CSV table of C-alpha atoms in Angstrom, one decimal:
chain,number,residue,atom,x,y,z
A,1419,MET,CA,5.5,14.8,-9.9
A,1420,SER,CA,8.7,13.3,-8.8
A,1421,LEU,CA,8.2,9.4,-8.9
A,1422,ARG,CA,11.0,7.9,-10.6
A,1423,ASN,CA,11.4,4.5,-8.7
A,1424,ILE,CA,8.5,2.4,-7.8
A,1425,LEU,CA,8.6,-0.9,-5.7
A,1426,VAL,CA,5.6,-3.4,-6.0
A,1427,ALA,CA,5.0,-6.0,-3.6
A,1428,PHE,CA,4.3,-9.0,-5.8
A,1429,ASN,CA,3.3,-12.5,-4.6
A,1430,GLY,CA,1.3,-13.7,-7.7
A,1431,SER,CA,-2.1,-13.0,-6.2
A,1432,ASP,CA,-4.8,-11.1,-8.0
A,1433,GLY,CA,-4.2,-8.0,-5.8
A,1434,ALA,CA,-0.6,-8.2,-6.7
A,1435,ILE,CA,-1.3,-8.1,-10.3
A,1436,ALA,CA,-3.7,-5.1,-9.8
A,1437,ALA,CA,-1.0,-3.3,-7.8
A,1438,LEU,CA,1.6,-4.0,-10.7
A,1439,ARG,CA,-0.8,-2.8,-13.4
A,1440,HIS,CA,-1.6,0.4,-11.4
A,1441,ALA,CA,2.3,0.8,-10.7
A,1442,THR,CA,3.2,0.6,-14.4
A,1443,ALA,CA,0.4,3.1,-15.3
A,1444,LEU,CA,1.9,5.6,-13.0
A,1445,ALA,CA,5.5,4.7,-14.3
A,1446,ARG,CA,4.5,5.5,-17.8
A,1447,GLU,CA,3.1,9.0,-16.7
A,1448,ASN,CA,6.4,9.6,-15.0
A,1449,GLY,CA,9.1,7.9,-17.0
A,1450,ALA,CA,9.8,5.8,-13.8
A,1451,HIS,CA,11.3,2.4,-13.2
A,1452,VAL,CA,9.1,-0.5,-11.5
A,1453,THR,CA,10.6,-3.3,-9.6
A,1454,ALA,CA,8.4,-6.2,-8.7
A,1455,LEU,CA,9.6,-7.9,-5.5
A,1456,LEU,CA,8.8,-11.3,-4.6
A,1457,ALA,CA,9.4,-11.5,-0.7
A,1458,HIS,CA,9.2,-14.9,0.8
A,1459,ALA,CA,9.6,-16.3,4.2
A,1460,ARG,CA,10.1,-20.0,5.2
A,1461,HIS,CA,6.7,-21.5,5.8
A,1462,GLU,CA,6.8,-24.8,7.2
A,1463,ALA,CA,4.7,-27.0,9.6
A,1464,VAL,CA,7.9,-28.5,11.0
A,1465,ASP,CA,11.5,-27.5,10.8
A,1466,SER,CA,12.7,-29.2,7.7
A,1467,HIS,CA,16.3,-28.6,9.0
A,1468,ALA,CA,15.8,-30.6,12.2
A,1469,ALA,CA,17.9,-33.6,12.4
A,1470,TRP,CA,14.8,-36.0,12.8
A,1471,VAL,CA,13.1,-35.0,9.6
A,1472,PRO,CA,13.9,-37.6,6.9
A,1473,PRO,CA,15.8,-36.3,3.9
A,1474,LYS,CA,12.7,-37.2,1.6
A,1475,ALA,CA,10.4,-35.1,3.7
A,1476,ARG,CA,12.8,-32.2,3.3
A,1477,GLU,CA,13.0,-32.6,-0.3
A,1478,ILE,CA,9.1,-32.6,-0.6
A,1479,ILE,CA,8.8,-29.5,1.7
A,1480,ALA,CA,11.7,-27.5,-0.5
A,1481,ARG,CA,9.9,-28.5,-3.6
A,1482,ALA,CA,6.4,-27.2,-2.5
A,1483,SER,CA,8.0,-23.9,-1.5
A,1484,ALA,CA,10.0,-23.7,-4.9
A,1485,ASP,CA,6.9,-24.6,-6.9
A,1486,LEU,CA,4.8,-21.6,-5.0
A,1487,LEU,CA,7.6,-19.3,-5.9
A,1488,ALA,CA,7.9,-20.4,-9.5
A,1489,GLN,CA,4.0,-20.0,-10.0
A,1490,ALA,CA,4.2,-16.4,-8.7
A,1491,GLU,CA,7.1,-15.6,-11.0
A,1492,ALA,CA,5.3,-17.2,-13.9
A,1493,ARG,CA,2.4,-14.9,-13.3
A,1494,PHE,CA,4.8,-11.9,-13.6
A,1495,VAL,CA,6.2,-13.2,-16.9
A,1496,GLU,CA,2.6,-13.9,-18.3
A,1497,ILE,CA,1.8,-10.2,-18.1
A,1498,ARG,CA,5.2,-8.5,-18.4
A,1499,GLU,CA,4.8,-7.6,-22.2
A,1500,SER,CA,1.4,-6.3,-21.7
A,1501,LEU,CA,2.8,-3.8,-19.2
A,1502,ASP,CA,4.6,-2.0,-21.9
A,1503,LEU,CA,7.4,-0.8,-19.7
A,1504,GLY,CA,10.2,-2.4,-21.4
A,1505,GLU,CA,13.6,-2.2,-19.7
A,1506,ARG,CA,12.1,-0.1,-17.0
A,1507,LEU,CA,10.3,-3.2,-15.5
A,1508,HIS,CA,12.5,-5.2,-13.1
A,1509,PHE,CA,11.8,-8.4,-11.0
A,1510,LEU,CA,13.6,-9.6,-7.9
A,1511,ARG,CA,13.2,-12.3,-5.2
A,1512,ALA,CA,14.3,-11.8,-1.6
A,1513,LYS,CA,14.1,-14.1,1.4
A,1514,GLY,CA,13.3,-13.2,4.9
A,1515,ARG,CA,10.3,-12.0,6.9
A,1516,VAL,CA,8.1,-10.6,4.3
A,1517,ASP,CA,7.0,-7.4,5.9
A,1518,ALA,CA,10.5,-6.6,7.1
A,1519,VAL,CA,12.2,-7.3,3.7
A,1520,LEU,CA,9.7,-5.0,2.0
A,1521,ALA,CA,9.9,-2.3,4.4
A,1522,GLU,CA,13.9,-2.5,4.1
A,1523,CYS,CA,13.8,-2.5,0.4
A,1524,ALA,CA,11.2,0.3,0.1
A,1525,ARG,CA,13.6,2.7,1.7
A,1526,SER,CA,15.4,3.2,-1.4
A,1527,PHE,CA,12.4,3.9,-3.5
A,1528,ASP,CA,9.9,6.7,-3.9
A,1529,LEU,CA,6.8,4.6,-3.4
A,1530,LEU,CA,5.7,1.0,-2.4
A,1531,VAL,CA,2.7,-0.3,-4.2
A,1532,VAL,CA,0.8,-3.3,-2.8
A,1533,GLY,CA,-2.6,-5.2,-3.6
A,1534,GLN,CA,-5.6,-5.5,-1.3
A,1535,ASP,CA,-5.8,-9.2,-0.6
A,1536,PRO,CA,-7.9,-11.0,1.8
A,1537,GLY,CA,-5.7,-12.9,4.2
A,1538,ASP,CA,-7.1,-16.3,3.6
A,1539,THR,CA,-6.5,-16.4,-0.2
A,1540,VAL,CA,-2.5,-16.0,-0.1
A,1541,ASP,CA,-0.1,-18.4,1.2
A,1542,GLU,CA,1.4,-17.4,4.6
A,1543,HIS,CA,5.1,-17.3,3.5
A,1544,VAL,CA,4.2,-14.6,0.8
A,1545,ALA,CA,1.5,-12.8,2.7
A,1546,LEU,CA,2.1,-9.2,3.6
A,1547,HIS,CA,0.5,-6.5,5.8
A,1548,PRO,CA,0.6,-3.0,4.2
A,1549,ASP,CA,-0.1,-1.2,7.6
A,1550,ARG,CA,2.9,-2.8,9.1
A,1551,ILE,CA,5.1,-2.2,6.2
A,1552,ALA,CA,4.1,1.6,6.4
A,1553,LEU,CA,5.1,1.5,10.1
A,1554,LEU,CA,8.5,0.0,9.5
A,1555,SER,CA,9.6,1.4,6.2
A,1556,GLY,CA,9.3,5.3,6.5
A,1557,ARG,CA,8.0,5.4,3.1
A,1558,PRO,CA,4.6,5.9,1.6
A,1559,VAL,CA,2.6,2.7,0.7
A,1560,LEU,CA,-0.2,2.8,-1.9
A,1561,ILE,CA,-2.7,0.1,-1.4
A,1562,VAL,CA,-4.7,-0.8,-4.6
A,1563,SER,CA,-8.0,-2.6,-4.4
A,1564,ARG,CA,-8.5,-5.8,-6.0
A,1565,ASP,CA,-11.2,-4.5,-8.5
A,1566,HIS,CA,-9.4,-1.3,-9.3
A,1567,ALA,CA,-9.1,-0.5,-13.2
A,1568,PRO,CA,-5.5,0.1,-13.8
A,1569,GLY,CA,-4.4,3.5,-14.9
A,1570,THR,CA,-7.8,5.0,-13.9
A,1571,ARG,CA,-7.5,8.5,-12.6
A,1572,GLN,CA,-10.3,10.5,-11.0
A,1573,ARG,CA,-9.8,14.1,-10.4
A,1574,ASP,CA,-11.1,14.1,-6.8
A,1575,ILE,CA,-8.6,13.2,-4.2
A,1576,ALA,CA,-9.5,12.8,-0.3
A,1577,ILE,CA,-7.1,13.7,2.4
A,1578,ALA,CA,-7.9,12.6,5.9
A,1579,TRP,CA,-6.6,15.2,8.3
A,1580,ASP,CA,-6.6,15.2,12.2
A,1581,GLY,CA,-3.5,17.4,12.7
A,1582,SER,CA,-1.3,14.4,13.8
A,1583,ARG,CA,2.2,13.8,12.9
A,1584,ALA,CA,1.0,10.9,10.7
A,1585,SER,CA,-1.5,12.7,8.9
A,1586,ALA,CA,1.2,15.4,8.1
A,1587,ARG,CA,3.5,12.8,7.0
A,1588,ALA,CA,0.7,11.4,4.6
A,1589,LEU,CA,-0.1,14.9,3.3
A,1590,SER,CA,3.7,15.5,2.5
A,1591,ASP,CA,4.1,12.0,0.8
A,1592,SER,CA,0.9,12.7,-1.4
A,1593,LEU,CA,2.5,15.8,-3.0
A,1594,HIS,CA,4.3,13.2,-5.4
A,1595,LEU,CA,0.8,12.1,-6.7
A,1596,LEU,CA,-1.2,15.3,-6.8
A,1597,ILE,CA,-1.4,17.5,-10.0
A,1598,ALA,CA,-2.5,20.9,-10.1
A,1599,ASP,CA,-6.0,20.3,-12.0
A,1600,GLU,CA,-7.2,17.8,-9.5
A,1601,GLU,CA,-9.9,18.6,-6.9
A,1602,VAL,CA,-8.7,17.9,-3.5
A,1603,SER,CA,-10.8,17.7,-0.3
A,1604,VAL,CA,-9.3,17.8,3.1
A,1605,LEU,CA,-11.5,15.7,5.3
A,1606,THR,CA,-12.0,16.1,9.1
A,1607,VAL,CA,-14.2,13.9,11.2
A,1608,GLY,CA,-16.4,14.9,14.1
A,1609,GLU,CA,-16.0,17.8,16.5
A,1610,ARG,CA,-12.6,17.1,17.8
A,1611,GLU,CA,-10.4,20.3,18.1
A,1612,LEU,CA,-7.6,20.4,15.9
A,1613,PRO,CA,-4.2,21.6,17.1
A,1614,ARG,CA,-4.0,24.1,14.2
A,1615,PRO,CA,-6.7,25.5,11.7
A,1616,VAL,CA,-7.6,23.5,8.7
A,1617,SER,CA,-6.8,26.8,6.7
A,1618,ASP,CA,-3.2,26.2,7.4
A,1619,VAL,CA,-3.4,23.0,5.3
A,1620,LEU,CA,-5.3,24.6,2.6
A,1621,GLU,CA,-2.7,27.4,2.3
A,1622,HIS,CA,0.1,24.8,2.4
A,1623,LEU,CA,-1.5,22.9,-0.6
A,1624,ALA,CA,-2.2,26.2,-2.4
A,1625,ARG,CA,1.4,27.2,-2.4
A,1626,HIS,CA,2.1,23.9,-4.0
A,1627,GLY,CA,-0.3,24.9,-6.8
A,1628,ILE,CA,-3.3,22.6,-5.4
A,1629,ALA,CA,-6.6,24.1,-4.8
A,1630,ALA,CA,-8.2,22.4,-2.1
A,1631,ARG,CA,-11.4,22.7,-0.1
A,1632,HIS,CA,-12.2,21.6,3.7
A,1633,GLN,CA,-15.2,19.1,4.1
A,1634,ALA,CA,-16.3,18.2,7.4
A,1635,LEU,CA,-17.6,14.7,8.0
A,1636,PRO,CA,-19.9,13.6,10.8
A,1637,GLY,CA,-18.4,11.3,13.4
A,1638,ALA,CA,-21.2,9.6,15.0
A,1639,HIS,CA,-20.2,6.1,13.8
A,1640,GLY,CA,-16.4,6.6,14.1
A,1641,VAL,CA,-13.6,7.9,12.0
A,1642,ALA,CA,-13.1,4.8,9.8
A,1643,ARG,CA,-17.0,4.5,9.0
A,1644,ALA,CA,-17.1,8.2,8.2
A,1645,LEU,CA,-14.1,7.8,5.6
A,1646,LEU,CA,-15.6,4.6,4.2
A,1647,ASP,CA,-19.0,6.2,3.8
A,1648,HIS,CA,-17.6,9.2,2.1
A,1649,CYS,CA,-15.4,7.3,-0.3
A,1650,ALA,CA,-18.4,5.1,-1.2
A,1651,SER,CA,-20.6,8.0,-2.0
A,1652,GLU,CA,-18.2,10.4,-3.5
A,1653,ASN,CA,-15.7,7.8,-5.2
A,1654,PRO,CA,-12.7,9.9,-5.1
A,1655,GLY,CA,-9.5,8.7,-7.1
A,1656,LEU,CA,-7.4,8.3,-4.1
A,1657,LEU,CA,-7.7,8.5,-0.3
A,1658,VAL,CA,-4.5,9.9,1.7
A,1659,MET,CA,-4.4,8.9,5.4
A,1660,GLY,CA,-1.8,8.5,8.2
A,1661,ALA,CA,-1.4,5.3,10.0
A,1662,TYR,CA,-1.1,4.4,13.7
A,1663,GLU,CA,-0.7,7.6,15.7
A,1664,HIS,CA,-0.7,5.3,18.7
A,1665,SER,CA,1.0,1.9,19.1
A,1666,LYS,CA,0.4,-1.0,16.7
A,1667,PHE,CA,-0.4,-3.3,19.7
A,1668,ARG,CA,-3.3,-0.9,20.7
A,1669,GLU,CA,-4.5,-0.7,17.2
A,1670,ASP,CA,-4.8,-4.5,17.1
A,1671,PHE,CA,-6.2,-5.0,20.5
A,1672,LEU,CA,-8.7,-2.0,20.8
A,1673,GLY,CA,-9.4,-1.6,17.0
A,1674,GLY,CA,-8.6,1.5,15.0
A,1675,VAL,CA,-9.0,3.4,11.8
A,1676,THR,CA,-6.4,1.8,9.5
A,1677,ALA,CA,-7.5,-1.7,9.5
A,1678,PRO,CA,-11.0,-1.4,8.6
A,1679,VAL,CA,-10.3,1.1,6.0
A,1680,LEU,CA,-7.8,-1.1,4.3
A,1681,ARG,CA,-10.2,-4.1,4.5
A,1682,GLU,CA,-13.3,-2.4,3.2
A,1683,ILE,CA,-12.0,0.3,0.8
A,1684,ARG,CA,-12.6,0.1,-3.0
A,1685,ILE,CA,-10.3,2.8,-4.1
A,1686,PRO,CA,-6.6,3.3,-3.8
A,1687,VAL,CA,-5.2,4.4,-0.4
A,1688,LEU,CA,-1.9,6.2,0.2
A,1689,LEU,CA,-0.8,5.2,3.7
A,1690,SER,CA,2.0,6.9,5.5
A,1691,HIS,CA,3.4,6.8,9.2
């Protein structure tokens, strides 16, 4: 593996705690550094800088925002010692649009790790969207499910493959995480004709020392459901997939593969675009 520099999106939520624990477990295996980044945006019902807002109201808004960030940082401090990473564990704050800040910062890291959080449990001005960050950053994003045990490594890895540019990028990014004694399944869904034979992918992995097999999944209920059902029944240690081969607008408007998988999955997902 060549993981040496890992970024964690940390907003103090339970999902962020799971992500941080998983990232530090990876770091201990690889001698890597981990940076927990608390990205935060202004989140106000009104513009507190407007001239008509009384000074006392501005003070209350500012204090509420500062308290929220302080609580998130306090959660990091509480668990820092238990993560056993010493001077290789760092904490930063950065202000701006959360997804954009994380995407920009991630470009100078090997991997961004985020937690899986239902949107209604995290305050809006520290909320993040892993799919958008993968789209913007050019870096792989590892999404860790809320109930994933830190440091758990199962030997079966699933790679979703459709021959697209995004799936090729995800495959390449996953080579940082694969090791030779793991069992790797290359998953295709339905009867769609691929631009190149799956055997090309298997040969590519073999030349990296990874023994992989092809597994064709039925596609009657759609790609997302096929992947989710496979992961529920086989319980691999990691699902690797590409994100948004078409536009983000079309994904949001018509539905797609990425959103339902990230919403329902209970194993880590490596997402790349």
